Short mmCIF file of C-alpha atoms in Angstrom, two decimals:
data_model
loop_
_atom_site.label_atom_id
_atom_site.label_comp_id
_atom_site.label_asym_id
_atom_site.label_seq_id
_atom_site.Cartn_x
_atom_site.Cartn_y
_atom_site.Cartn_z
CA UNK A 1 -23.04 -36.40 -13.54
CA UNK A 2 -26.16 -34.81 -15.11
CA UNK A 3 -29.42 -36.65 -15.64
CA UNK A 4 -32.69 -35.29 -17.04
CA UNK A 5 -35.49 -35.60 -14.49
CA UNK A 6 -39.19 -34.88 -14.64
CA UNK A 7 -39.88 -32.75 -11.57
CA UNK A 8 -43.59 -32.23 -12.12
CA UNK A 9 -45.99 -31.83 -15.04
CA UNK A 10 -44.53 -29.29 -17.46
CA UNK A 11 -41.24 -28.95 -15.61
CA UNK A 12 -38.00 -30.86 -16.22
CA UNK A 13 -34.50 -30.16 -14.94
CA UNK A 14 -30.95 -31.38 -15.20
CA UNK A 15 -30.15 -32.88 -11.79
CA UNK A 16 -26.85 -34.16 -10.47
CA UNK A 17 -26.46 -37.75 -9.31
CA UNK A 18 -23.56 -40.09 -8.66
CA UNK A 19 -22.15 -41.49 -11.86
CA UNK A 20 -22.71 -45.24 -12.25
CA UNK A 21 -19.72 -47.52 -11.85
CA UNK A 22 -18.88 -51.01 -13.02
CA UNK A 23 -20.38 -53.59 -10.67
CA UNK A 24 -19.83 -56.81 -12.56
CA UNK A 25 -17.23 -58.06 -15.08
CA UNK A 26 -20.01 -58.30 -17.67
CA UNK A 27 -20.91 -54.58 -17.36
CA UNK A 28 -20.21 -51.76 -19.75
CA UNK A 29 -20.46 -48.01 -19.34
CA UNK A 30 -21.92 -46.06 -22.25
CA UNK A 31 -22.44 -42.38 -23.04
CA UNK A 32 -25.74 -41.58 -24.77
CA UNK A 33 -25.38 -39.00 -27.54
CA UNK A 34 -28.76 -39.39 -29.31
CA UNK A 35 -32.02 -39.77 -27.41
CA UNK A 36 -35.61 -40.11 -28.62
CA UNK A 37 -38.60 -39.09 -26.55
CA UNK A 38 -40.92 -42.11 -26.28
CA UNK A 39 -44.59 -41.54 -27.06
CA UNK A 40 -45.51 -42.56 -23.52
CA UNK A 41 -43.23 -39.95 -21.94
CA UNK A 42 -45.51 -37.15 -23.11
CA UNK A 43 -48.33 -38.29 -20.81
CA UNK A 44 -46.87 -37.09 -17.49
CA UNK A 45 -45.12 -34.13 -19.16
CA UNK A 46 -48.27 -32.64 -20.67
CA UNK A 47 -51.01 -33.85 -18.30
CA UNK A 48 -51.48 -33.88 -14.54
CA UNK A 49 -51.92 -37.64 -14.28
CA UNK A 50 -50.07 -38.73 -11.15
CA UNK A 51 -52.67 -37.89 -8.53
CA UNK A 52 -55.53 -39.15 -10.70
CA UNK A 53 -53.72 -42.44 -11.29
CA UNK A 54 -53.04 -42.88 -7.58
CA UNK A 55 -56.74 -42.43 -6.81
CA UNK A 56 -57.70 -44.64 -9.73
CA UNK A 57 -55.58 -47.52 -8.43
CA UNK A 58 -57.02 -47.14 -4.92
CA UNK A 59 -60.65 -47.28 -6.04
CA UNK A 60 -60.18 -49.92 -8.74
CA UNK A 61 -60.51 -47.78 -11.87
CA UNK A 62 -56.89 -48.39 -12.88
CA UNK A 63 -55.24 -51.79 -12.95
CA UNK A 64 -52.91 -52.03 -9.92
CA UNK A 65 -50.17 -53.57 -12.08
CA UNK A 66 -49.39 -50.00 -13.17
CA UNK A 67 -47.94 -49.51 -9.70
CA UNK A 68 -45.47 -52.33 -10.23
CA UNK A 69 -44.09 -50.47 -13.28
CA UNK A 70 -44.27 -46.83 -12.13
CA UNK A 71 -44.56 -47.17 -8.36
CA UNK A 72 -47.49 -46.43 -6.02
CA UNK A 73 -47.44 -42.79 -7.19
CA UNK A 74 -47.11 -43.25 -10.98
CA UNK A 75 -45.18 -40.51 -12.79
CA UNK A 76 -44.71 -38.48 -9.62
CA UNK A 77 -41.47 -36.52 -9.84
CA UNK A 78 -38.69 -36.21 -9.46
CA UNK A 79 -37.59 -39.21 -11.47
CA UNK A 80 -35.17 -39.81 -14.34
CA UNK A 81 -36.95 -39.88 -17.67
CA UNK A 82 -36.07 -41.28 -21.10
CA UNK A 83 -35.67 -44.80 -22.48
CA UNK A 84 -34.58 -44.46 -26.13
CA UNK A 85 -30.95 -43.79 -26.96
CA UNK A 86 -27.97 -44.40 -29.19
CA UNK A 87 -24.76 -44.42 -27.16
CA UNK A 88 -21.02 -44.88 -27.46
CA UNK A 89 -19.18 -47.43 -25.35
CA UNK A 90 -16.68 -45.77 -23.00
CA UNK A 91 -15.63 -48.71 -20.80
CA UNK A 92 -16.08 -52.49 -20.73
CA UNK A 93 -15.67 -55.06 -17.99
CA UNK A 94 -13.08 -57.84 -18.26
CA UNK A 95 -15.69 -60.45 -19.25
CA UNK A 96 -17.09 -58.37 -22.13
CA UNK A 97 -15.70 -59.79 -25.37
CA UNK A 98 -17.86 -58.39 -28.16
CA UNK A 99 -17.55 -54.66 -27.56
CA UNK A 100 -14.84 -52.06 -27.37
CA UNK A 101 -14.49 -48.40 -26.53
CA UNK A 102 -16.00 -46.17 -29.21
CA UNK A 103 -18.57 -48.66 -30.50
CA UNK A 104 -21.90 -47.02 -31.34
CA UNK A 105 -24.76 -49.07 -29.90
CA UNK A 106 -28.50 -49.21 -29.33
CA UNK A 107 -29.51 -49.60 -25.68
CA UNK A 108 -32.85 -51.47 -25.36
CA UNK A 109 -35.37 -49.89 -22.99
CA UNK A 110 -35.86 -53.15 -21.04
CA UNK A 111 -32.90 -54.58 -19.14
CA UNK A 112 -32.30 -58.28 -19.79
CA UNK A 113 -29.69 -60.99 -19.28
CA UNK A 114 -30.09 -62.99 -22.51
CA UNK A 115 -29.90 -66.40 -20.87
CA UNK A 116 -32.90 -66.92 -18.57
CA UNK A 117 -35.94 -68.91 -19.70
CA UNK A 118 -37.86 -65.79 -20.71
CA UNK A 119 -34.95 -64.29 -22.65
CA UNK A 120 -34.34 -67.55 -24.50
CA UNK A 121 -38.01 -67.44 -25.56
CA UNK A 122 -37.50 -63.90 -26.88
CA UNK A 123 -39.48 -62.19 -24.10
CA UNK A 124 -36.63 -59.96 -22.96
CA UNK A 125 -39.05 -57.41 -21.49
CA UNK A 126 -39.86 -60.04 -18.85
CA UNK A 127 -36.29 -61.11 -18.03
CA UNK A 128 -36.34 -63.18 -14.84
CA UNK A 129 -32.78 -62.22 -13.89
CA UNK A 130 -32.98 -58.45 -13.96
CA UNK A 131 -36.49 -57.60 -12.83
CA UNK A 132 -37.68 -57.52 -9.24
CA UNK A 133 -41.15 -56.29 -10.18
CA UNK A 134 -43.16 -56.26 -13.42
CA UNK A 135 -40.33 -54.80 -15.52
CA UNK A 136 -36.66 -53.92 -15.36
CA UNK A 137 -36.37 -50.76 -17.41
CA UNK A 138 -34.81 -47.38 -17.93
CA UNK A 139 -36.85 -44.23 -17.44
CA UNK A 140 -39.84 -45.36 -15.35
CA UNK A 141 -38.56 -44.65 -11.86
CA UNK A 142 -37.27 -46.87 -9.06
CA UNK A 143 -40.15 -49.38 -9.26
CA UNK A 144 -38.61 -50.64 -12.52
CA UNK A 145 -35.10 -50.84 -11.08
CA UNK A 146 -32.05 -48.69 -10.38
CA UNK A 147 -31.21 -47.96 -14.00
CA UNK A 148 -32.13 -44.27 -14.20
CA UNK A 149 -33.08 -42.53 -17.43
CA UNK A 150 -31.28 -42.50 -20.77
CA UNK A 151 -30.95 -38.73 -21.06
CA UNK A 152 -27.85 -38.83 -18.88
CA UNK A 153 -24.10 -38.49 -19.08
CA UNK A 154 -23.37 -42.17 -18.41
CA UNK A 155 -25.35 -45.41 -18.16
CA UNK A 156 -24.31 -48.73 -16.65
CA UNK A 157 -25.35 -51.63 -18.86
CA UNK A 158 -25.36 -55.12 -17.33
CA UNK A 159 -24.87 -58.20 -19.52
CA UNK A 160 -23.38 -55.83 -22.09
CA UNK A 161 -22.47 -58.45 -24.70
CA UNK A 162 -26.13 -59.42 -24.83
CA UNK A 163 -27.80 -56.04 -24.24
CA UNK A 164 -25.92 -53.73 -26.60
CA UNK A 165 -26.36 -53.96 -30.37
CA UNK A 166 -23.94 -52.17 -32.69
CA UNK A 167 -25.30 -49.64 -35.13
CA UNK A 168 -23.97 -50.34 -38.64
CA UNK A 169 -21.44 -47.79 -39.87
CA UNK A 170 -23.71 -46.90 -42.79
CA UNK A 171 -26.55 -45.78 -40.52
CA UNK A 172 -26.88 -42.22 -39.24
CA UNK A 173 -27.59 -42.57 -35.48
CA UNK A 174 -30.32 -39.91 -35.81
CA UNK A 175 -32.16 -42.28 -38.16
CA UNK A 176 -32.46 -44.97 -35.47
CA UNK A 177 -32.97 -42.71 -32.45
CA UNK A 178 -36.12 -44.67 -31.56
CA UNK A 179 -34.78 -48.19 -32.09
CA UNK A 180 -34.60 -48.73 -28.31
CA UNK A 181 -38.40 -48.79 -28.20
CA UNK A 182 -40.85 -47.07 -30.57
CA UNK A 183 -39.29 -48.09 -33.91
CA UNK A 184 -38.85 -51.69 -32.74
CA UNK A 185 -42.38 -51.70 -31.34
CA UNK A 186 -43.70 -50.74 -34.77
CA UNK A 187 -41.58 -53.46 -36.40
CA UNK A 188 -42.98 -56.26 -34.26
CA UNK A 189 -46.53 -54.95 -34.84
CA UNK A 190 -46.58 -55.30 -38.63
CA UNK A 191 -43.56 -57.07 -40.09
CA UNK A 192 -44.12 -60.63 -38.74
CA UNK A 193 -47.75 -60.63 -39.90
CA UNK A 194 -46.92 -59.31 -43.36
CA UNK A 195 -44.21 -61.93 -43.80
CA UNK A 196 -46.84 -64.58 -43.27
CA UNK A 197 -49.34 -62.77 -45.51
CA UNK A 198 -47.49 -61.15 -48.42
CA UNK A 199 -49.42 -58.20 -49.80
CA UNK A 200 -51.61 -58.01 -46.71
CA UNK A 201 -53.79 -55.04 -45.80
CA UNK A 202 -52.90 -52.85 -42.82
CA UNK A 203 -54.91 -50.42 -40.69
CA UNK A 204 -53.23 -48.04 -38.29
CA UNK A 205 -55.18 -45.99 -35.77
CA UNK A 206 -52.96 -43.08 -34.79
CA UNK A 207 -53.15 -41.17 -31.55
CA UNK A 208 -51.41 -41.53 -28.21
CA UNK A 209 -48.77 -43.85 -29.67
CA UNK A 210 -47.78 -41.07 -32.01
CA UNK A 211 -44.52 -42.21 -33.52
CA UNK A 212 -45.19 -45.96 -33.28
CA UNK A 213 -48.13 -45.67 -35.64
CA UNK A 214 -46.09 -43.68 -38.14
CA UNK A 215 -43.12 -46.04 -38.06
CA UNK A 216 -45.61 -48.89 -38.54
CA UNK A 217 -47.10 -47.16 -41.58
CA UNK A 218 -43.68 -46.77 -43.18
CA UNK A 219 -42.62 -50.32 -42.40
CA UNK A 220 -45.89 -51.74 -43.75
CA UNK A 221 -45.47 -49.87 -47.04
CA UNK A 222 -41.83 -50.96 -47.37
CA UNK A 223 -42.77 -54.58 -46.65
CA UNK A 224 -45.17 -54.73 -49.56
CA UNK A 225 -48.58 -54.26 -47.95
CA UNK A 226 -51.29 -53.94 -50.61
CA UNK A 227 -53.08 -51.26 -48.59
CA UNK A 228 -51.90 -49.17 -45.64
CA UNK A 229 -54.68 -47.00 -44.23
CA UNK A 230 -53.60 -44.49 -41.57
CA UNK A 231 -56.39 -42.86 -39.55
CA UNK A 232 -55.75 -39.88 -37.28
CA UNK A 233 -56.99 -36.42 -36.34
CA UNK A 234 -53.62 -34.59 -36.33
CA UNK A 235 -52.55 -32.99 -39.65
CA UNK A 236 -48.87 -33.23 -38.64
CA UNK A 237 -49.03 -37.00 -38.33
CA UNK A 238 -51.24 -37.46 -41.39
CA UNK A 239 -48.67 -35.61 -43.49
CA UNK A 240 -45.86 -37.88 -42.28
CA UNK A 241 -47.87 -41.04 -42.96
CA UNK A 242 -48.57 -39.77 -46.47
CA UNK A 243 -44.84 -39.20 -47.06
CA UNK A 244 -44.30 -42.88 -46.22
CA UNK A 245 -46.83 -43.84 -48.91
CA UNK A 246 -49.80 -44.66 -46.68
CA UNK A 247 -53.37 -43.66 -47.55
CA UNK A 248 -54.47 -41.14 -44.94
CA UNK A 249 -57.91 -40.57 -43.48
CA UNK A 250 -58.65 -37.70 -41.11
CA UNK A 251 -61.40 -37.93 -38.53
CA UNK A 252 -62.78 -35.21 -36.30
CA UNK A 253 -61.24 -34.97 -32.86
CA UNK A 254 -63.33 -36.82 -30.30
CA UNK A 255 -64.78 -40.30 -29.99
CA UNK A 256 -64.09 -42.53 -32.96
CA UNK A 257 -66.81 -44.56 -34.62
CA UNK A 258 -67.00 -47.36 -37.15
CA UNK A 259 -67.57 -44.73 -39.85
CA UNK A 260 -63.94 -43.64 -39.38
CA UNK A 261 -62.61 -47.04 -40.48
CA UNK A 262 -62.17 -47.25 -44.29
CA UNK A 263 -62.52 -51.06 -44.65
CA UNK A 264 -63.42 -54.24 -42.78
CA UNK A 265 -60.88 -56.66 -44.26
CA UNK A 266 -57.47 -55.86 -42.76
CA UNK A 267 -54.90 -58.54 -42.10
CA UNK A 268 -53.36 -56.49 -39.31
CA UNK A 269 -54.65 -53.52 -37.32
CA UNK A 270 -52.24 -51.48 -35.20
CA UNK A 271 -54.17 -49.71 -32.43
CA UNK A 272 -52.35 -46.57 -31.32
CA UNK A 273 -55.09 -44.52 -29.67
CA UNK A 274 -54.66 -46.21 -26.26
CA UNK A 275 -58.42 -46.48 -25.88
CA UNK A 276 -60.89 -49.31 -25.45
CA UNK A 277 -62.94 -47.82 -28.28
CA UNK A 278 -59.90 -48.05 -30.53
CA UNK A 279 -59.30 -51.69 -29.64
CA UNK A 280 -62.94 -52.52 -30.37
CA UNK A 281 -62.87 -50.76 -33.73
CA UNK A 282 -59.56 -52.34 -34.70
CA UNK A 283 -60.77 -55.84 -33.88
CA UNK A 284 -64.00 -55.35 -35.80
CA UNK A 285 -62.05 -54.11 -38.84
CA UNK A 286 -60.15 -57.37 -39.32
CA UNK A 287 -60.53 -59.86 -42.12
CA UNK A 288 -61.05 -63.46 -41.00
CA UNK A 289 -57.90 -64.60 -39.26
CA UNK A 290 -56.61 -61.03 -38.83
CA UNK A 291 -54.36 -59.79 -36.04
CA UNK A 292 -54.92 -56.75 -33.84
CA UNK A 293 -51.82 -55.31 -32.16
CA UNK A 294 -52.49 -52.60 -29.56
CA UNK A 295 -49.35 -50.58 -28.76
CA UNK A 296 -50.56 -48.25 -26.01
CA UNK A 297 -51.39 -48.42 -22.32
CA UNK A 298 -54.89 -49.60 -21.42
CA UNK A 299 -55.29 -48.66 -17.78
CA UNK A 300 -58.78 -49.84 -16.90
CA UNK A 301 -59.03 -53.33 -15.34
CA UNK A 302 -62.39 -53.65 -17.11
CA UNK A 303 -61.31 -52.90 -20.69
CA UNK A 304 -63.83 -54.66 -22.90
CA UNK A 305 -63.12 -56.59 -26.09
CA UNK A 306 -65.71 -58.10 -28.48
CA UNK A 307 -64.95 -61.73 -27.70
CA UNK A 308 -67.87 -63.22 -29.64
CA UNK A 309 -66.95 -61.22 -32.73
CA UNK A 310 -63.35 -62.41 -32.36
CA UNK A 311 -64.52 -66.00 -31.98
CA UNK A 312 -66.66 -65.90 -35.10
CA UNK A 313 -64.02 -64.04 -37.13
CA UNK A 314 -61.00 -66.09 -35.96
CA UNK A 315 -59.30 -62.90 -34.78
CA UNK A 316 -56.10 -62.65 -32.75
CA UNK A 317 -55.51 -59.94 -30.15
CA UNK A 318 -51.83 -59.66 -29.23
CA UNK A 319 -51.01 -57.38 -26.31
CA UNK A 320 -47.55 -57.16 -24.76
CA UNK A 321 -44.73 -54.90 -23.75
CA UNK A 322 -42.24 -54.80 -26.59
CA UNK A 323 -39.30 -57.18 -26.28
CA UNK A 324 -36.90 -55.10 -28.32
CA UNK A 325 -33.55 -56.83 -27.96
CA UNK A 326 -34.22 -59.88 -30.22
CA UNK A 327 -35.54 -57.60 -33.00
CA UNK A 328 -32.65 -55.16 -33.23
CA UNK A 329 -30.16 -57.01 -35.49
CA UNK A 330 -32.77 -57.69 -38.17
CA UNK A 331 -34.28 -54.21 -37.86
CA UNK A 332 -30.91 -52.51 -38.24
CA UNK A 333 -30.02 -54.70 -41.22
CA UNK A 334 -33.32 -53.70 -42.83
CA UNK A 335 -32.62 -50.00 -42.27
CA UNK A 336 -29.33 -50.47 -44.12
CA UNK A 337 -30.62 -52.60 -46.98
CA UNK A 338 -33.82 -50.63 -47.56
CA UNK A 339 -32.41 -47.19 -46.71
CA UNK A 340 -35.52 -46.84 -44.54
CA UNK A 341 -36.04 -43.13 -43.70
CA UNK A 342 -37.22 -43.49 -40.11
CA UNK A 343 -36.15 -39.89 -39.49
CA UNK A 344 -39.26 -38.73 -41.36
CA UNK A 345 -41.10 -39.24 -38.08
CA UNK A 346 -38.79 -36.84 -36.21
CA UNK A 347 -40.56 -33.49 -35.99
CA UNK A 348 -38.11 -31.72 -33.67
CA UNK A 349 -34.35 -32.15 -33.31
CA UNK A 350 -32.80 -30.33 -30.35
CA UNK A 351 -29.44 -29.86 -28.72
CA UNK A 352 -28.74 -32.14 -25.77
CA UNK A 353 -28.19 -29.25 -23.38
CA UNK A 354 -31.64 -27.89 -24.21
CA UNK A 355 -33.37 -31.10 -23.08
CA UNK A 356 -35.37 -29.59 -20.16
CA UNK A 357 -37.20 -27.22 -22.51
CA UNK A 358 -37.19 -29.36 -25.64
CA UNK A 359 -38.70 -32.37 -23.84
CA UNK A 360 -41.85 -30.31 -23.16
CA UNK A 361 -42.53 -29.65 -26.84
CA UNK A 362 -45.98 -30.64 -28.08
CA UNK A 363 -44.73 -32.37 -31.18
CA UNK A 364 -44.84 -35.89 -32.57
CA UNK A 365 -41.23 -37.03 -32.13
CA UNK A 366 -38.42 -35.22 -30.37
CA UNK A 367 -34.80 -36.32 -30.81
CA UNK A 368 -31.92 -34.90 -28.76
CA UNK A 369 -28.32 -35.07 -29.90
CA UNK A 370 -24.80 -34.00 -28.98
CA UNK A 371 -21.34 -34.67 -30.46
CA UNK A 372 -19.64 -38.01 -29.85
CA UNK A 373 -16.47 -38.19 -27.80
CA UNK A 374 -14.67 -40.32 -30.41
#
């Protein structure tokens, strides 16, 4: 079968590999037909980061836990890339009772069992059953397990009754192309806080987490936030945030400063620049009791946070990999009930066969698609 692999920076190819087979009665085989490019995937595609990250881990400038996710040579090709998809079920094991051939499903980026202690607590990204290292995940290479990438002809899904979540018939699969990761990540960053603080104020610092910040802006507006301020330097992203109803603020490209932050009384700040400066600014922008939710990768083991300011201001800093699976039913129901136009974030839609070239595009959100079998 074919699988999209990152060979080196700026170069991707379709490569052949053995098709996965059923290994357990609880397995299912699925065929992805919509795939979103995660914000994080652009890093090794557009920048020569592998060698620098290897050196950084050796000399202590990068936290060594990165190696447990991406291996001792992070993002060094070839490896299968992609961890957002909508798929159709093509085969189920004899113990799978809730799915049938032809069902359209979301495949979460993190592989989980649904019944271990961590999964029962909702931390499916840290499933004790499936992971042998920091994570069990699609699209990060062999250090995160044998799952391959989602831009492939077939995927094997363990614990299928738990893992796979049906897409409602009313929902266009292209609308929820990012539900496996980025859209769900945005949901958990703003929706729980706003439910506890109706009419709250939201700050979003755009940047490296390109689509997450935009989904968060749209979700915050639709969940009744009094103010949604979106700060970024890219006109393309600012225009999308404005379409969602956010107030947009452009800053000059380069180091951000406190002058770029419109207010100092936000109930939630979503930090999408993947920088220590961004985390500091987001935390200092909070109202008393506010919550800062960083959604990027913070590689330095010495990333600083203003602890005394947090102490005095009763601030919460919540940092975690996104545990998508528990969020999906409610998120999908919301998309139906609200008619939430998540596809506004998609800036390039490409044919599946064109993935090697399309995946290199310097654009906010790429979505691949091909016809279904059924």
